[in-house]
Amino acid sequence: MKIKRSIQVLALSLITSFSFSTLSQTALAQTKGGDQLYQPQVGQPGKDVVWVPTGDELVTKMLQTAKVTKDDLVYDLGAGDGKIAIAAGREFGARAIGIEYNPEMASLAQRNAERAGVADRVKIIRGDIFKEYFSKATVITMYLLPDLNLKLRPTLLKLKPGTRLVTNSFTMGDWEPDQVINSSGNTGYFWVVPAQVDGRWTLNGLEGHAVASIDLKQRYQRVGGTITLGNNPPQALMGVELHADELRFRFLDSSNQLQSVKATVKGNHMDAELLGTYSNNRFDAKRQ
């Protein structure tokens, strides 16, 4: 009886030891960024970049700067182990989709989302960021090299005005960021996609001016231009600001009174109003 009991105790001890060993290995694997099925190595080569995970603090600050909420759809381009997409879902309640070229990494990221309890809101797909469709995104996050940012830039500028973009470490060339993010020695950059307003716009219904137009010159979110009222020579617009689809500017009317305008850009059309007036202050504009 004593021998049998000793064997049972020994067996239980071995099973328990094996279980703790397995759990320890799993915990260690996940700490390193992987799991028992796949162990990525920091600096390992990918299609266009090497894999280096974004630090936790910077991830949170990037998403905070973009003001991510439960109403957002976040796309992480080059998702790696899924850290940013998972944080968007877990910490901010957003829906998130990560695009990752490496199939083993994409599978790992999806398992990480399941372990984090956000698989209902976070999906990682295996795909090429230059081929996948992400125009429905309200927020886009990236940790790519400068040449890849530049390659993506034309596509990003065609996204819906107001789409928020955040990158880790690298800029968009001469597209100046709206905000620089600093986090314990690490840097991120933030942009809001501007509406495209370059060109000549005919103003219809501007009070006191049967014929009027504005000519706008645009460089990303920076805009300048002139306004022409009737047969008068063009005059420079003042205080021109473009944020997402909202354009604001000031000008002197025919009575030499300063007028302020706020307009919402909708493709080749604007709905506009004169601010601070109680008469017929609504008008519209059409791009020629």
Coordinates of C-alpha atoms in Angstrom, one line a residue:
M1 CA 0.0 0.0 0.0
K2 CA 2.8 2.4 0.9
I3 CA 4.5 1.6 -2.4
K4 CA 1.3 2.2 -4.4
R5 CA 0.7 5.5 -2.6
S6 CA 4.3 6.6 -3.2
I7 CA 3.9 5.9 -6.9
Q8 CA 0.7 8.0 -7.0
V9 CA 2.4 10.9 -5.2
L10 CA 5.4 10.7 -7.5
A11 CA 3.1 10.7 -10.6
L12 CA 1.1 13.6 -9.3
S13 CA 4.3 15.5 -8.6
L14 CA 5.6 14.8 -12.1
I15 CA 2.3 16.0 -13.7
T16 CA 2.2 19.1 -11.5
S17 CA 5.9 19.8 -12.3
F18 CA 5.2 19.4 -16.1
S19 CA 2.1 21.6 -15.9
F20 CA 4.0 24.4 -14.1
S21 CA 6.9 24.0 -16.6
T22 CA 4.5 24.3 -19.5
L23 CA 2.8 27.3 -18.1
S24 CA 6.2 28.9 -17.4
Q25 CA 7.3 28.3 -21.0
T26 CA 4.1 29.7 -22.3
A27 CA 4.4 32.8 -20.1
L28 CA 8.1 33.2 -21.1
A29 CA 7.2 32.9 -24.8
Q30 CA 4.4 35.5 -24.6
T31 CA 6.7 37.8 -22.7
K32 CA 9.1 37.7 -25.7
G33 CA 6.3 38.7 -28.0
G34 CA 5.4 35.2 -29.3
D35 CA 3.8 32.0 -28.1
Q36 CA 4.5 28.3 -28.3
L37 CA 3.5 28.2 -32.0
Y38 CA 5.7 31.1 -33.2
Q39 CA 8.5 33.1 -31.7
P40 CA 9.3 36.3 -33.7
Q41 CA 12.7 37.9 -33.1
V42 CA 13.2 41.7 -32.8
G43 CA 14.9 42.8 -36.0
Q44 CA 13.8 39.9 -38.1
P45 CA 13.4 40.8 -41.8
G46 CA 9.9 41.2 -43.3
K47 CA 8.7 42.1 -46.8
D48 CA 9.9 45.7 -46.7
V49 CA 10.9 46.3 -43.0
V50 CA 12.4 44.6 -40.0
W51 CA 10.1 43.8 -37.0
V52 CA 10.5 46.1 -34.0
P53 CA 7.5 46.4 -31.7
T54 CA 6.3 49.8 -30.6
G55 CA 6.7 50.5 -26.9
D56 CA 3.5 50.3 -24.7
E57 CA 3.7 54.0 -23.7
L58 CA 4.0 55.3 -27.2
V59 CA 1.2 53.0 -28.4
T60 CA -1.2 54.6 -25.8
K61 CA 0.0 58.1 -26.6
M62 CA -0.5 57.6 -30.4
L63 CA -4.0 56.4 -29.9
Q64 CA -4.8 59.1 -27.4
T65 CA -3.5 61.8 -29.8
A66 CA -5.7 60.4 -32.5
K67 CA -8.6 60.6 -30.0
V68 CA -9.7 57.0 -30.7
T69 CA -13.1 56.0 -29.4
K70 CA -15.5 53.1 -29.6
D71 CA -16.9 54.7 -32.8
D72 CA -13.6 54.4 -34.7
L73 CA -12.4 51.8 -37.2
V74 CA -8.6 51.7 -36.7
Y75 CA -6.4 50.1 -39.4
D76 CA -2.8 49.2 -38.3
L77 CA -0.6 48.9 -41.5
G78 CA 2.1 46.4 -40.8
A79 CA 0.5 45.0 -37.6
G80 CA 3.3 42.8 -36.4
D81 CA 2.2 40.9 -33.3
G82 CA -1.0 43.0 -33.2
K83 CA 0.0 45.2 -30.3
I84 CA -1.5 48.5 -31.6
A85 CA -4.7 47.0 -33.0
I86 CA -5.2 45.1 -29.7
A87 CA -4.6 48.3 -27.6
A88 CA -7.2 50.2 -29.8
G89 CA -9.8 47.5 -29.0
R90 CA -8.9 46.8 -25.4
E91 CA -8.1 50.3 -24.1
F92 CA -10.3 52.5 -26.3
G93 CA -13.2 50.1 -27.3
A94 CA -12.6 50.7 -31.1
R95 CA -12.9 48.2 -33.9
A96 CA -9.5 47.5 -35.3
I97 CA -8.0 45.7 -38.3
G98 CA -4.4 44.9 -38.6
I99 CA -2.7 44.1 -42.0
E100 CA 0.4 41.9 -41.7
Y101 CA 2.3 40.4 -44.6
N102 CA 4.0 37.6 -42.7
P103 CA 1.4 34.8 -42.4
E104 CA 3.0 33.4 -39.2
M105 CA 3.1 36.8 -37.6
A106 CA -0.5 37.5 -38.7
S107 CA -1.7 34.3 -37.1
L108 CA 0.3 35.1 -33.9
A109 CA -1.4 38.5 -33.8
Q110 CA -4.8 37.0 -34.1
R111 CA -4.1 34.6 -31.3
N112 CA -2.8 37.5 -29.2
A113 CA -6.2 39.3 -29.9
E114 CA -8.0 36.2 -28.7
R115 CA -5.9 36.0 -25.5
A116 CA -6.5 39.6 -24.9
G117 CA -10.3 39.0 -25.1
V118 CA -10.8 41.4 -28.0
A119 CA -11.3 39.0 -30.9
D120 CA -14.8 40.3 -31.3
R121 CA -13.5 43.8 -32.1
V122 CA -10.0 43.1 -33.5
K123 CA -9.1 41.2 -36.6
I124 CA -5.7 40.6 -38.1
I125 CA -5.5 39.8 -41.8
R126 CA -2.6 38.5 -43.8
G127 CA -2.2 41.0 -46.6
D128 CA -0.1 43.6 -48.5
I129 CA -0.7 47.1 -47.3
F130 CA -0.2 48.4 -50.8
K131 CA -3.0 46.1 -52.1
E132 CA -5.5 45.9 -49.3
Y133 CA -8.5 48.2 -49.1
F134 CA -8.6 50.5 -46.1
S135 CA -10.6 53.5 -47.2
K136 CA -13.2 53.0 -44.5
A137 CA -10.7 53.6 -41.7
T138 CA -11.2 56.6 -39.5
V139 CA -7.8 56.2 -37.9
I140 CA -4.6 54.7 -39.4
T141 CA -1.5 53.7 -37.5
M142 CA 1.9 52.8 -39.0
Y143 CA 5.4 52.0 -38.0
L144 CA 7.0 51.9 -41.4
L145 CA 10.2 53.2 -43.0
P146 CA 10.2 56.7 -44.5
D147 CA 10.2 55.5 -48.1
L148 CA 7.2 53.3 -47.4
N149 CA 5.4 56.3 -45.8
L150 CA 6.1 58.3 -49.0
K151 CA 4.9 55.5 -51.2
L152 CA 1.6 55.3 -49.2
R153 CA 1.2 59.1 -49.0
P154 CA -0.8 59.6 -52.2
T155 CA -3.3 56.9 -51.1
L156 CA -3.5 58.4 -47.6
L157 CA -4.2 61.9 -49.0
K158 CA -7.2 60.5 -50.9
L159 CA -8.9 59.2 -47.8
K160 CA -12.0 60.9 -46.4
P161 CA -11.1 64.3 -45.0
G162 CA -10.8 64.0 -41.2
T163 CA -9.2 60.6 -41.2
R164 CA -6.5 60.6 -38.6
L165 CA -3.0 59.2 -39.2
V166 CA -0.4 58.3 -36.6
T167 CA 3.1 57.0 -37.2
N168 CA 5.9 55.8 -35.0
S169 CA 9.4 57.4 -35.6
F170 CA 9.0 58.5 -39.2
T171 CA 7.4 61.4 -41.0
M172 CA 5.6 61.8 -44.3
G173 CA 8.4 63.8 -46.1
D174 CA 7.4 67.4 -46.7
W175 CA 3.8 66.8 -45.4
E176 CA 4.3 68.6 -42.1
P177 CA 2.6 66.8 -39.1
D178 CA -0.2 68.5 -37.2
Q179 CA 1.4 67.3 -34.0
V180 CA 4.6 65.7 -32.7
I181 CA 4.2 63.0 -30.0
N182 CA 7.0 62.6 -27.5
S183 CA 7.2 59.6 -25.2
S184 CA 10.2 58.7 -23.1
G185 CA 12.7 59.4 -25.8
N186 CA 10.5 58.0 -28.6
T187 CA 8.7 60.1 -31.2
G188 CA 5.4 59.8 -33.1
Y189 CA 3.7 62.0 -35.6
F190 CA 0.0 62.9 -36.2
W191 CA -1.9 64.2 -39.2
V192 CA -5.5 64.9 -40.1
V193 CA -6.2 64.2 -43.8
P194 CA -7.3 67.6 -45.3
A195 CA -10.0 68.1 -47.9
Q196 CA -8.7 69.0 -51.4
V197 CA -9.5 72.7 -52.1
D198 CA -7.0 73.7 -54.7
G199 CA -8.5 75.6 -57.6
R200 CA -11.0 78.4 -58.5
W201 CA -14.4 78.4 -56.7
T202 CA -17.4 80.4 -57.8
L203 CA -19.3 81.9 -54.9
N204 CA -23.1 81.9 -55.2
G205 CA -25.3 83.9 -52.9
L206 CA -22.6 85.9 -51.1
E207 CA -24.6 88.8 -49.7
G208 CA -24.0 92.0 -51.6
H209 CA -21.9 90.4 -54.3
A210 CA -23.6 89.0 -57.4
V211 CA -20.3 87.9 -58.8
A212 CA -17.5 86.6 -56.6
S213 CA -14.9 83.9 -56.7
I214 CA -11.9 82.6 -54.7
D215 CA -8.7 81.1 -56.0
L216 CA -7.0 78.7 -53.6
K217 CA -3.5 77.3 -53.6
Q218 CA -3.0 74.2 -51.4
R219 CA 0.0 72.4 -50.0
Y220 CA -1.4 69.6 -47.8
Q221 CA -3.2 71.3 -44.9
R222 CA -1.6 74.7 -45.7
V223 CA -3.8 76.9 -47.9
G224 CA -3.6 80.5 -49.2
G225 CA -5.4 82.4 -51.9
T226 CA -7.3 85.4 -53.1
I227 CA -11.0 86.6 -53.4
T228 CA -12.4 88.6 -56.3
L229 CA -15.6 90.6 -55.7
G230 CA -17.3 91.8 -58.9
N231 CA -14.9 93.9 -61.1
N232 CA -12.6 94.7 -58.2
P233 CA -9.0 93.4 -58.3
P234 CA -8.3 90.2 -56.3
Q235 CA -7.4 90.7 -52.7
A236 CA -5.5 88.2 -50.5
L237 CA -7.5 86.1 -48.1
M238 CA -6.6 86.4 -44.5
G239 CA -6.4 83.8 -41.7
V240 CA -6.9 80.8 -44.0
E241 CA -7.3 77.6 -42.0
L242 CA -8.1 74.1 -43.3
H243 CA -8.9 71.3 -40.8
A244 CA -10.3 68.1 -42.3
D245 CA -13.3 69.3 -44.4
E246 CA -13.7 72.7 -42.7
L247 CA -12.2 75.8 -44.4
R248 CA -12.1 79.2 -42.7
F249 CA -10.9 82.6 -44.0
R250 CA -11.5 86.3 -43.7
F251 CA -11.7 89.1 -46.3
L252 CA -12.6 92.8 -46.7
D253 CA -16.0 93.3 -48.4
S254 CA -16.9 96.2 -50.7
S255 CA -17.7 98.4 -47.7
N256 CA -14.2 97.6 -46.3
Q257 CA -15.7 95.6 -43.5
L258 CA -13.9 92.5 -42.3
Q259 CA -15.9 89.3 -43.0
S260 CA -15.3 85.8 -41.6
V261 CA -16.3 82.7 -43.5
K262 CA -16.7 79.1 -42.4
A263 CA -17.2 76.5 -45.1
T264 CA -17.7 72.8 -45.2
V265 CA -16.0 71.1 -48.2
K266 CA -17.9 68.4 -50.0
G267 CA -15.8 67.4 -53.1
N268 CA -16.3 70.2 -55.6
H269 CA -19.0 71.9 -53.5
M270 CA -18.9 74.0 -50.4
D271 CA -21.6 75.0 -48.0
A272 CA -20.6 78.3 -46.5
E273 CA -21.7 81.0 -44.1
L274 CA -20.6 84.5 -43.1
L275 CA -20.0 84.5 -39.3
G276 CA -21.3 87.2 -37.0
T277 CA -24.0 88.5 -39.3
Y278 CA -27.8 88.3 -38.8
S279 CA -28.9 88.8 -42.3
N280 CA -28.7 86.4 -45.2
N281 CA -25.4 84.8 -44.2
R282 CA -25.6 81.5 -46.1
F283 CA -24.0 80.9 -49.5
D284 CA -22.3 78.1 -51.5
A285 CA -19.4 77.6 -53.7
K286 CA -18.6 75.4 -56.7
R287 CA -15.2 74.5 -58.0
Q288 CA -14.8 75.4 -61.7

